[in-house]
């Protein structure tokens, strides 16, 4: 809405009619959650009040503008508007409605900023000022609610519920559904922190019944958030979807950053638990973007001490396969002659030693892979290139000396070097390892090789099979993401999915084998340096 404020910034004979008109329009806009329009009409009222020296209207308009900035998480601007209004009411008596209103709203703002102690001090001051006012209960109702939230933020749940229930009692007595709704939302939040999930759902359902078209749409979104969070706590993930999606839609349409951020965060958990990894990743990305936007609104004010998003903790136990199987058939074969026993012994010995030799090779390869990923500063492509060149020189040396260990391949040493470069360039440029469903045949086709030739190249140049080769790139990608500040708040599942791993199980197992730490341990280790 483009408004020419010069039309209102002048003295008129009867400003009250215009003020009444725009105040009513601003109230309606606030009710339906159209905060930008609410702000525009409040600015118009402020312009008329300043031009016509209407100090009380000016203060009320500043309070409304401060509320707008607070609702849209622009806390610095909100604080500026409240302080400007506070200066204008210093000449008023202590029992002045506007003076008490500003103090109570400042207390609420301090809660939003995480300054619980300042909120408590502001509310106690407001309660003291309200003693000189005719309508003490109205301010007590708001003050008790804010005090309850302040103690909730301090995790003093008993004190929080005590004040919230006092506020609820007063709201019912005064027949103030708007205050009752806000207080009951806070009570649900308190139950949520105490993990009383059934109480959350019961209380929040009562709130939804109280909400009508007269109440702010924000209240509905906050209620749906708590219901969704409670269902997550009860591990009823499918039931959490509808309220959280509704809250997200309201957050988007109404510009409520905090609501939008929380909804994305909870939905990421829900979709992960339901096995819908792509949707979980989408919500995780949206959460991170919204979180960045939210923190930008706090850059000039005191930063909120936001609790790190909860991660679904999991015990990640990485085990290497037990590989030596000893088959004892003596009792079953006792009827056989000694010749059969000797044959079985020979066969078992061959299997045992072949398996042991294979395990030793795999162990050496695993140690080599760990060394590849150990250096944090060297690019993986350069490391693999170095290994390939070393193998290439060794082949030449073995070929020249006609070593018995020399193994012939279906291609020459010159072709081997060409294939090696093509593979490394393709992996670097196309990043096929990011595809969760990539197959050896897909890469071979894109490199114009047969599957057999591609497998032979990996073995001859890099001493690796396809799975170990592709996993090297995926683990390296995951490490880079976890060291990138932009991905600081990504869940482990999202990191693994972004790096190309098809499941959390494979990500945890492969990462632990190659790095020596679980993904969670590695992320925590490097988060301190971000």
Coordinates of C-alpha atoms in Angstrom, one line a residue:
X1 CA 0.0 0.0 0.0
X2 CA 1.6 3.3 -1.2
X3 CA 0.6 6.2 1.0
X4 CA 1.5 9.9 0.6
X5 CA 1.9 10.9 4.2
X6 CA 2.2 14.5 3.3
X7 CA -1.6 14.4 2.9
X8 CA -2.0 13.8 6.6
X9 CA 0.9 15.8 8.0
X10 CA -1.0 19.1 8.3
X11 CA -3.3 20.9 10.6
X12 CA -7.0 20.2 10.1
X13 CA -10.2 21.5 11.7
X14 CA -11.6 18.2 12.9
X15 CA -8.9 15.5 13.0
X16 CA -10.8 13.2 15.3
X17 CA -13.0 11.8 12.5
X18 CA -10.0 10.8 10.4
X19 CA -8.3 9.4 13.5
X20 CA -11.3 7.3 14.4
X21 CA -11.6 6.0 10.8
X22 CA -7.9 4.9 10.6
X23 CA -7.8 3.5 14.1
X24 CA -10.8 1.2 13.2
X25 CA -9.1 0.2 10.0
X26 CA -5.9 -0.6 11.8
X27 CA -7.7 -2.7 14.4
X28 CA -9.4 -4.8 11.7
X29 CA -6.1 -5.3 9.9
X30 CA -4.4 -6.5 13.1
X31 CA -7.3 -8.9 13.8
X32 CA -6.9 -10.6 10.4
X33 CA -3.1 -10.7 10.7
X34 CA -2.4 -8.1 8.0
X35 CA 0.4 -6.5 10.0
X36 CA 1.7 -4.3 7.1
X37 CA -1.6 -2.6 6.7
X38 CA -1.9 -2.3 10.5
X39 CA 1.4 -0.5 10.4
X40 CA 0.4 1.8 7.5
X41 CA -2.8 3.0 9.3
X42 CA -1.0 3.5 12.5
X43 CA 1.6 5.7 10.7
X44 CA -1.3 7.7 9.3
X45 CA -2.8 8.3 12.7
X46 CA 0.7 9.2 14.0
X47 CA 1.1 11.8 11.2
X48 CA -2.3 13.4 12.0
X49 CA -1.5 13.4 15.7
X50 CA 1.9 15.1 15.3
X51 CA 0.5 17.7 12.9
X52 CA -2.4 18.6 15.3
X53 CA -0.5 18.3 18.6
X54 CA -2.5 15.4 19.9
X55 CA -0.1 14.0 22.4
X56 CA -2.2 11.1 23.7
X57 CA -3.0 9.9 20.2
X58 CA 0.6 10.2 19.3
X59 CA 1.7 8.0 22.2
X60 CA -1.0 5.4 21.4
X61 CA 0.1 5.4 17.8
X62 CA 3.8 4.9 18.8
X63 CA 2.7 2.0 21.0
X64 CA 0.9 0.4 18.0
X65 CA 3.9 0.8 15.8
X66 CA 6.1 -0.7 18.5
X67 CA 3.7 -3.6 18.7
X68 CA 4.0 -4.1 14.9
X69 CA 7.8 -4.2 15.1
X70 CA 7.6 -6.6 18.0
X71 CA 5.2 -8.9 16.2
X72 CA 7.4 -9.0 13.1
X73 CA 10.5 -9.6 15.3
X74 CA 12.1 -6.2 14.6
X75 CA 13.0 -5.7 18.3
X76 CA 15.4 -2.8 18.0
X77 CA 12.8 -0.7 16.2
X78 CA 10.1 -1.8 18.7
X79 CA 12.3 -0.7 21.6
X80 CA 13.0 2.7 19.9
X81 CA 9.2 3.3 19.5
X82 CA 8.5 2.3 23.1
X83 CA 11.2 4.6 24.5
X84 CA 10.0 7.5 22.4
X85 CA 6.5 7.0 23.8
X86 CA 7.9 6.6 27.3
X87 CA 9.6 10.1 27.0
X88 CA 6.2 11.7 26.1
X89 CA 4.4 10.3 29.1
X90 CA 7.0 11.3 31.8
X91 CA 4.9 14.3 32.7
X92 CA 1.8 12.2 33.4
X93 CA 0.8 10.9 36.9
X94 CA 1.8 7.4 37.9
X95 CA -1.7 6.1 37.6
X96 CA -1.9 7.1 33.9
X97 CA -3.2 4.4 31.6
X98 CA -0.6 5.2 28.9
X99 CA 2.3 5.1 31.4
X100 CA 1.2 1.6 32.7
X101 CA 0.5 0.4 29.2
X102 CA 4.0 1.3 28.0
X103 CA 5.6 -0.4 31.0
X104 CA 3.7 -3.6 30.6
X105 CA 4.5 -3.7 26.9
X106 CA 8.2 -3.1 27.6
X107 CA 8.1 -6.0 30.0
X108 CA 6.7 -8.2 27.2
X109 CA 9.4 -7.0 24.8
X110 CA 12.1 -7.8 27.3
X111 CA 10.7 -11.4 27.4
X112 CA 11.0 -11.5 23.6
X113 CA 14.6 -10.4 23.9
X114 CA 15.4 -13.0 26.5
X115 CA 15.9 -10.5 29.3
X116 CA 13.7 -12.2 31.9
X117 CA 15.1 -10.2 34.8
X118 CA 14.3 -6.9 33.1
X119 CA 10.8 -8.2 32.2
X120 CA 10.2 -9.1 35.9
X121 CA 11.4 -5.7 37.0
X122 CA 9.2 -3.9 34.5
X123 CA 6.1 -5.9 35.5
X124 CA 6.6 -5.3 39.2
X125 CA 6.9 -1.6 38.3
X126 CA 3.7 -1.8 36.3
X127 CA 1.9 -3.5 39.1
X128 CA 3.0 -0.7 41.5
X129 CA 1.8 2.0 39.0
X130 CA -1.5 0.2 38.5
X131 CA -2.4 0.6 42.1
X132 CA -3.3 4.3 41.4
X133 CA -5.5 3.3 38.4
X134 CA -9.2 2.7 38.5
X135 CA -9.0 -0.5 36.5
X136 CA -6.2 -2.3 38.4
X137 CA -7.4 -5.8 37.3
X138 CA -6.8 -5.2 33.6
X139 CA -3.1 -4.4 34.2
X140 CA -2.7 -7.2 36.8
X141 CA -4.0 -9.6 34.2
X142 CA -1.4 -8.6 31.6
X143 CA 1.4 -8.3 34.2
X144 CA 0.7 -11.8 35.6
X145 CA 0.9 -13.2 32.1
X146 CA 4.2 -11.5 31.3
X147 CA 5.6 -12.6 34.7
X148 CA 4.6 -16.2 34.0
X149 CA 6.4 -16.1 30.6
X150 CA 9.5 -14.5 32.3
X151 CA 9.7 -17.3 34.9
X152 CA 9.0 -19.9 32.1
X153 CA 12.1 -18.6 30.2
X154 CA 14.1 -19.1 33.4
X155 CA 12.7 -22.6 33.7
X156 CA 11.0 -21.9 37.0
X157 CA 7.9 -23.8 36.1
X158 CA 6.2 -23.6 39.4
X159 CA 6.4 -19.8 39.6
X160 CA 5.4 -19.6 35.9
X161 CA 2.2 -21.6 36.3
X162 CA 1.3 -19.7 39.5
X163 CA 1.3 -16.4 37.7
X164 CA -0.3 -17.8 34.5
X165 CA -3.2 -19.3 36.5
X166 CA -3.7 -15.9 38.3
X167 CA -3.8 -14.3 34.9
X168 CA -6.3 -16.9 33.6
X169 CA -8.5 -16.4 36.6
X170 CA -8.6 -12.6 36.1
X171 CA -9.3 -12.9 32.4
X172 CA -12.3 -15.2 33.0
X173 CA -13.6 -12.8 35.7
X174 CA -13.3 -9.8 33.4
X175 CA -14.7 -11.8 30.4
X176 CA -11.6 -10.9 28.4
X177 CA -11.3 -13.7 25.8
X178 CA -8.3 -12.0 24.2
X179 CA -6.3 -12.1 27.4
X180 CA -7.5 -15.5 28.3
X181 CA -6.3 -16.9 25.0
X182 CA -2.8 -15.4 25.4
X183 CA -2.6 -16.7 28.9
X184 CA -3.7 -20.2 28.0
X185 CA -1.2 -20.3 25.1
X186 CA 1.5 -19.5 27.7
X187 CA 0.2 -22.3 29.9
X188 CA 0.5 -24.7 27.0
X189 CA 4.0 -23.6 26.5
X190 CA 4.8 -24.2 30.2
X191 CA 3.3 -27.8 30.0
X192 CA 5.4 -28.3 26.8
X193 CA 8.6 -27.5 28.7
X194 CA 7.6 -29.9 31.4
X195 CA 6.9 -32.6 28.8
X196 CA 3.2 -32.8 29.9
X197 CA 2.2 -33.4 26.3
X198 CA -1.4 -34.6 27.0
X199 CA -2.0 -31.5 29.1
X200 CA -0.7 -29.4 26.2
X201 CA -3.1 -30.9 23.7
X202 CA -6.1 -30.6 26.1
X203 CA -5.3 -27.0 27.0
X204 CA -4.5 -25.9 23.4
X205 CA -7.7 -27.6 22.1
X206 CA -9.7 -25.4 24.5
X207 CA -7.8 -22.4 23.2
X208 CA -8.8 -23.2 19.6
X209 CA -12.5 -23.3 20.7
X210 CA -12.1 -19.8 22.2
X211 CA -10.5 -18.3 19.1
X212 CA -13.1 -16.6 16.8
X213 CA -12.8 -14.2 13.9
X214 CA -12.4 -11.4 16.4
X215 CA -9.1 -12.7 17.7
X216 CA -5.7 -12.3 16.0
X217 CA -4.7 -15.0 13.6
X218 CA -1.3 -15.2 15.3
X219 CA -2.9 -16.8 18.4
X220 CA -4.2 -19.6 16.3
X221 CA -0.8 -20.2 14.8
X222 CA 0.9 -20.2 18.2
X223 CA -1.7 -22.7 19.4
X224 CA -1.2 -25.0 16.5
X225 CA 2.6 -24.9 17.0
X226 CA 2.2 -26.2 20.6
X227 CA -0.2 -28.9 19.5
X228 CA 2.2 -30.1 16.8
X229 CA 5.1 -30.0 19.3
X230 CA 3.1 -32.1 21.8
X231 CA 2.3 -34.7 19.2
X232 CA 6.0 -34.9 18.4
X233 CA 6.7 -35.5 22.1
X234 CA 4.2 -38.3 22.0
X235 CA 5.8 -39.7 18.8
X236 CA 2.5 -39.3 17.0
X237 CA 4.2 -37.7 14.0
X238 CA 1.4 -38.1 11.5
X239 CA -1.0 -36.2 13.8
X240 CA 1.6 -33.4 14.1
X241 CA 1.5 -32.6 10.4
X242 CA -1.8 -30.8 10.1
X243 CA -1.4 -28.2 12.9
X244 CA 2.2 -27.5 12.0
X245 CA 1.4 -27.0 8.3
X246 CA -1.4 -24.6 9.2
X247 CA 0.9 -22.7 11.6
X248 CA 3.5 -22.5 8.8
X249 CA 1.0 -21.1 6.3
X250 CA -0.1 -18.4 8.8
X251 CA 3.5 -17.5 9.6
X252 CA 4.2 -17.1 5.9
X253 CA 1.1 -15.1 5.1
X254 CA 1.3 -13.0 8.2
X255 CA 5.0 -12.3 8.2
X256 CA 5.5 -14.0 11.6
X257 CA 9.1 -15.0 11.4
X258 CA 9.4 -16.8 14.7
X259 CA 6.3 -18.8 14.0
X260 CA 7.5 -19.7 10.5
X261 CA 10.9 -20.6 11.9
X262 CA 9.5 -22.9 14.6
X263 CA 7.1 -24.6 12.2
X264 CA 9.8 -25.4 9.7
X265 CA 12.0 -26.8 12.5
X266 CA 9.3 -29.1 13.9
X267 CA 8.2 -30.2 10.4
X268 CA 11.8 -31.2 9.6
X269 CA 11.7 -33.5 12.6
X270 CA 8.3 -34.9 11.7
X271 CA 9.1 -35.7 8.1
X272 CA 12.4 -37.3 9.2
X273 CA 10.6 -39.5 11.6
X274 CA 8.1 -40.5 8.9
X275 CA 10.9 -41.4 6.5
X276 CA 10.2 -38.6 4.1
X277 CA 13.8 -37.4 3.7
X278 CA 13.3 -35.0 0.8
X279 CA 10.6 -33.1 2.6
X280 CA 12.6 -33.1 5.8
X281 CA 15.5 -31.6 3.9
X282 CA 13.3 -29.0 2.3
X283 CA 11.9 -28.0 5.7
X284 CA 15.5 -28.0 7.2
X285 CA 16.7 -25.6 4.5
X286 CA 13.6 -23.3 5.0
X287 CA 14.2 -23.3 8.7
X288 CA 17.9 -22.3 8.3
X289 CA 16.9 -19.5 5.8
X290 CA 14.1 -18.2 8.1
X291 CA 16.4 -18.4 11.1
X292 CA 19.0 -16.3 9.3
X293 CA 16.3 -13.7 8.5
X294 CA 15.1 -13.8 12.1
X295 CA 18.6 -13.2 13.5
X296 CA 19.1 -10.3 11.1
X297 CA 16.2 -8.5 12.9
X298 CA 18.1 -8.8 16.1
X299 CA 21.5 -7.6 14.8
X300 CA 21.2 -4.2 16.3
X301 CA 19.5 -5.2 19.5
X302 CA 20.7 -7.6 22.2
X303 CA 20.9 -11.0 20.6
X304 CA 18.4 -13.6 21.8
X305 CA 19.8 -16.5 23.6
X306 CA 18.1 -19.0 21.4
X307 CA 18.3 -22.5 22.4
X308 CA 19.9 -24.7 19.8
X309 CA 17.3 -26.6 17.8
X310 CA 16.7 -30.0 19.3
X311 CA 18.1 -32.9 17.5
X312 CA 16.7 -36.4 17.7
X313 CA 19.5 -38.0 19.6
X314 CA 20.5 -41.4 18.4
X315 CA 23.1 -43.9 19.6
X316 CA 25.3 -44.4 16.5
X317 CA 27.2 -47.6 16.9
X318 CA 29.5 -48.3 14.0
X319 CA 30.6 -51.9 13.8
X320 CA 32.9 -53.6 11.3
X321 CA 31.6 -56.8 9.8
X322 CA 32.7 -59.9 11.5
X323 CA 34.3 -61.7 8.8
X324 CA 35.9 -64.9 9.9
X325 CA 33.4 -67.7 10.1
X326 CA 34.7 -70.9 11.5
X327 CA 32.6 -73.9 10.6
X328 CA 32.9 -76.9 12.7
X329 CA 31.4 -79.9 11.1
X330 CA 33.3 -82.6 13.1
X331 CA 30.3 -84.0 14.9
X332 CA 28.2 -84.1 11.7
X333 CA 31.0 -85.6 9.7
X334 CA 32.3 -88.1 12.3
X335 CA 31.1 -91.0 10.1
X336 CA 33.2 -89.9 7.3
X337 CA 36.7 -91.3 6.8
X338 CA 39.9 -89.5 7.6
X339 CA 40.2 -88.5 4.0
X340 CA 37.0 -86.5 4.1
X341 CA 38.1 -84.8 7.3
X342 CA 41.4 -83.8 5.6
X343 CA 39.6 -82.4 2.6
X344 CA 37.3 -80.4 4.8
X345 CA 40.2 -79.1 6.8
X346 CA 42.0 -78.1 3.7
X347 CA 38.9 -76.4 2.2
X348 CA 38.2 -74.6 5.5
X349 CA 41.8 -73.5 5.8
X350 CA 41.7 -72.1 2.2
X351 CA 38.5 -70.2 2.9
X352 CA 39.9 -69.0 6.2
X353 CA 43.2 -67.7 4.9
X354 CA 41.6 -66.3 1.7
X355 CA 39.1 -64.4 3.8
X356 CA 41.8 -63.3 6.2
X357 CA 43.9 -62.0 3.3
X358 CA 40.9 -60.2 1.9
X359 CA 40.2 -58.6 5.3
X360 CA 43.8 -57.5 5.5
X361 CA 43.6 -55.9 2.1
X362 CA 40.3 -54.2 3.1
X363 CA 41.9 -53.0 6.4
X364 CA 44.9 -51.6 4.5
X365 CA 42.5 -49.9 2.0
X366 CA 40.4 -48.5 4.9
X367 CA 43.5 -47.1 6.5
X368 CA 44.5 -45.5 3.2
X369 CA 41.0 -44.0 2.9
X370 CA 41.3 -42.6 6.4
X371 CA 44.6 -40.9 5.5
X372 CA 43.0 -39.5 2.4
X373 CA 40.4 -37.8 4.4
X374 CA 42.6 -36.8 7.3
X375 CA 44.1 -33.6 5.7
X376 CA 41.5 -30.9 6.1
X377 CA 43.1 -28.5 3.7
X378 CA 44.0 -30.6 0.6
X379 CA 41.3 -31.1 -2.0
X380 CA 40.2 -34.7 -2.4
X381 CA 40.8 -34.6 -6.2
X382 CA 44.5 -33.7 -5.6
X383 CA 44.9 -36.5 -3.1
X384 CA 43.5 -39.1 -5.5
X385 CA 45.5 -37.7 -8.3
X386 CA 48.7 -38.1 -6.2
X387 CA 47.7 -41.8 -5.4
X388 CA 47.0 -42.5 -9.0
X389 CA 50.3 -41.1 -10.2
X390 CA 52.1 -43.1 -7.5
X391 CA 50.4 -46.3 -8.7
X392 CA 51.2 -45.4 -12.2
X393 CA 54.9 -45.0 -11.5
X394 CA 54.9 -48.3 -9.6
X395 CA 53.3 -50.0 -12.6
X396 CA 56.0 -48.7 -14.9
X397 CA 58.7 -49.9 -12.4
X398 CA 57.1 -53.3 -12.1
X399 CA 56.7 -53.6 -15.8
X400 CA 60.3 -52.7 -16.5
X401 CA 61.6 -55.2 -13.9
X402 CA 59.1 -57.9 -15.0
X403 CA 58.1 -58.3 -11.4
X404 CA 56.0 -61.3 -10.6
X405 CA 53.7 -59.0 -8.6
X406 CA 53.0 -57.1 -11.8
X407 CA 49.3 -57.5 -12.8
X408 CA 48.4 -56.9 -16.4
X409 CA 45.3 -54.8 -17.3
X410 CA 43.3 -54.6 -20.5
X411 CA 44.7 -51.1 -21.2
X412 CA 48.2 -49.6 -21.5
X413 CA 49.9 -47.4 -19.0
X414 CA 49.2 -44.4 -21.3
X415 CA 45.5 -45.3 -21.4
X416 CA 45.5 -45.8 -17.7
X417 CA 46.7 -42.2 -17.1
X418 CA 44.1 -40.9 -19.6
X419 CA 41.3 -42.8 -17.9
X420 CA 42.4 -41.6 -14.5
X421 CA 42.3 -38.0 -15.5
X422 CA 38.8 -38.4 -17.1
X423 CA 37.4 -40.0 -14.0
X424 CA 38.8 -37.4 -11.6
X425 CA 37.6 -34.5 -13.8
X426 CA 34.1 -36.0 -14.1
X427 CA 33.8 -36.5 -10.4
X428 CA 35.0 -33.0 -9.7
X429 CA 32.7 -31.3 -12.3
X430 CA 29.6 -33.4 -12.3
X431 CA 29.6 -34.5 -8.7
X432 CA 27.6 -37.7 -9.4
X433 CA 28.1 -38.9 -5.8
X434 CA 25.5 -36.4 -4.7
X435 CA 22.9 -38.5 -6.4
X436 CA 21.5 -41.0 -3.8
X437 CA 20.7 -43.6 -6.4
X438 CA 23.8 -43.4 -8.6
X439 CA 25.0 -46.7 -9.9
X440 CA 28.4 -47.8 -11.2
X441 CA 26.8 -48.4 -14.6
X442 CA 25.5 -44.8 -14.7
X443 CA 29.0 -43.3 -14.3
X444 CA 30.5 -45.8 -16.7
X445 CA 28.0 -44.9 -19.4
X446 CA 28.6 -41.1 -18.9
X447 CA 32.4 -41.8 -19.2
X448 CA 31.8 -43.9 -22.4
X449 CA 33.2 -46.9 -20.6
X450 CA 32.0 -50.4 -20.1
X451 CA 31.2 -51.3 -16.4
X452 CA 34.1 -53.8 -16.5
X453 CA 36.5 -51.2 -17.8
X454 CA 35.4 -48.6 -15.2
X455 CA 35.8 -51.1 -12.4
X456 CA 39.3 -52.0 -13.7
X457 CA 40.3 -48.3 -13.9
X458 CA 39.2 -47.8 -10.2
X459 CA 41.2 -50.8 -9.1
X460 CA 44.3 -50.1 -11.2
X461 CA 44.5 -46.3 -10.6
X462 CA 43.1 -45.9 -7.1
X463 CA 43.1 -49.4 -5.6
X464 CA 39.4 -49.1 -4.8
X465 CA 36.1 -50.6 -5.7
X466 CA 33.1 -48.5 -6.7
X467 CA 31.5 -48.2 -3.3
X468 CA 34.7 -47.2 -1.4
X469 CA 35.5 -44.7 -4.2
X470 CA 32.1 -43.0 -4.2
X471 CA 31.9 -43.0 -0.4
X472 CA 35.2 -41.1 -0.2
X473 CA 33.6 -38.2 -2.1
X474 CA 30.5 -38.3 0.0
X475 CA 32.3 -38.3 3.3
X476 CA 34.5 -35.5 2.1
X477 CA 31.5 -33.5 1.0
X478 CA 29.8 -34.0 4.4
X479 CA 32.9 -32.8 6.2
X480 CA 33.0 -29.6 4.1
X481 CA 29.3 -29.0 4.8
X482 CA 29.8 -29.4 8.6
X483 CA 32.7 -26.9 8.5
X484 CA 30.6 -24.4 6.5
X485 CA 28.9 -21.8 8.8
X486 CA 25.8 -21.8 6.5
X487 CA 25.2 -25.4 7.5
X488 CA 25.9 -24.9 11.2
X489 CA 22.3 -25.6 12.2
X490 CA 21.6 -28.5 9.8
X491 CA 20.6 -31.8 11.3
X492 CA 22.9 -34.8 10.8
X493 CA 20.3 -36.4 8.5
X494 CA 20.2 -33.3 6.3
X495 CA 24.0 -33.1 6.0
X496 CA 24.1 -36.8 5.0
X497 CA 21.3 -36.4 2.5
X498 CA 23.0 -33.3 1.0
X499 CA 26.3 -35.2 0.7
X500 CA 24.6 -38.0 -1.3
X501 CA 24.1 -40.8 1.3
X502 CA 20.8 -42.6 0.8
X503 CA 20.1 -43.2 4.5
X504 CA 21.2 -42.1 7.9
X505 CA 22.4 -45.6 8.7
X506 CA 24.8 -45.8 5.8
X507 CA 26.0 -42.2 6.5
X508 CA 26.8 -43.0 10.2
X509 CA 28.5 -46.3 9.4
X510 CA 30.7 -45.1 6.5
X511 CA 31.6 -41.7 8.2
X512 CA 32.7 -43.4 11.4
X513 CA 34.8 -46.0 9.5
X514 CA 36.6 -43.4 7.5
X515 CA 36.9 -40.5 9.9
X516 CA 37.0 -42.2 13.3
X517 CA 34.2 -40.1 14.7
X518 CA 30.5 -40.2 14.2
X519 CA 29.0 -37.4 12.2
X520 CA 27.5 -35.9 15.4
X521 CA 30.9 -36.0 17.2
X522 CA 32.6 -34.4 14.1
X523 CA 29.9 -31.6 13.9
X524 CA 30.2 -30.8 17.6
X525 CA 34.0 -30.8 17.3
X526 CA 34.0 -28.3 14.5
X527 CA 31.0 -26.2 15.6
X528 CA 33.1 -24.5 18.2
X529 CA 35.4 -23.0 15.5
X530 CA 32.6 -21.7 13.3

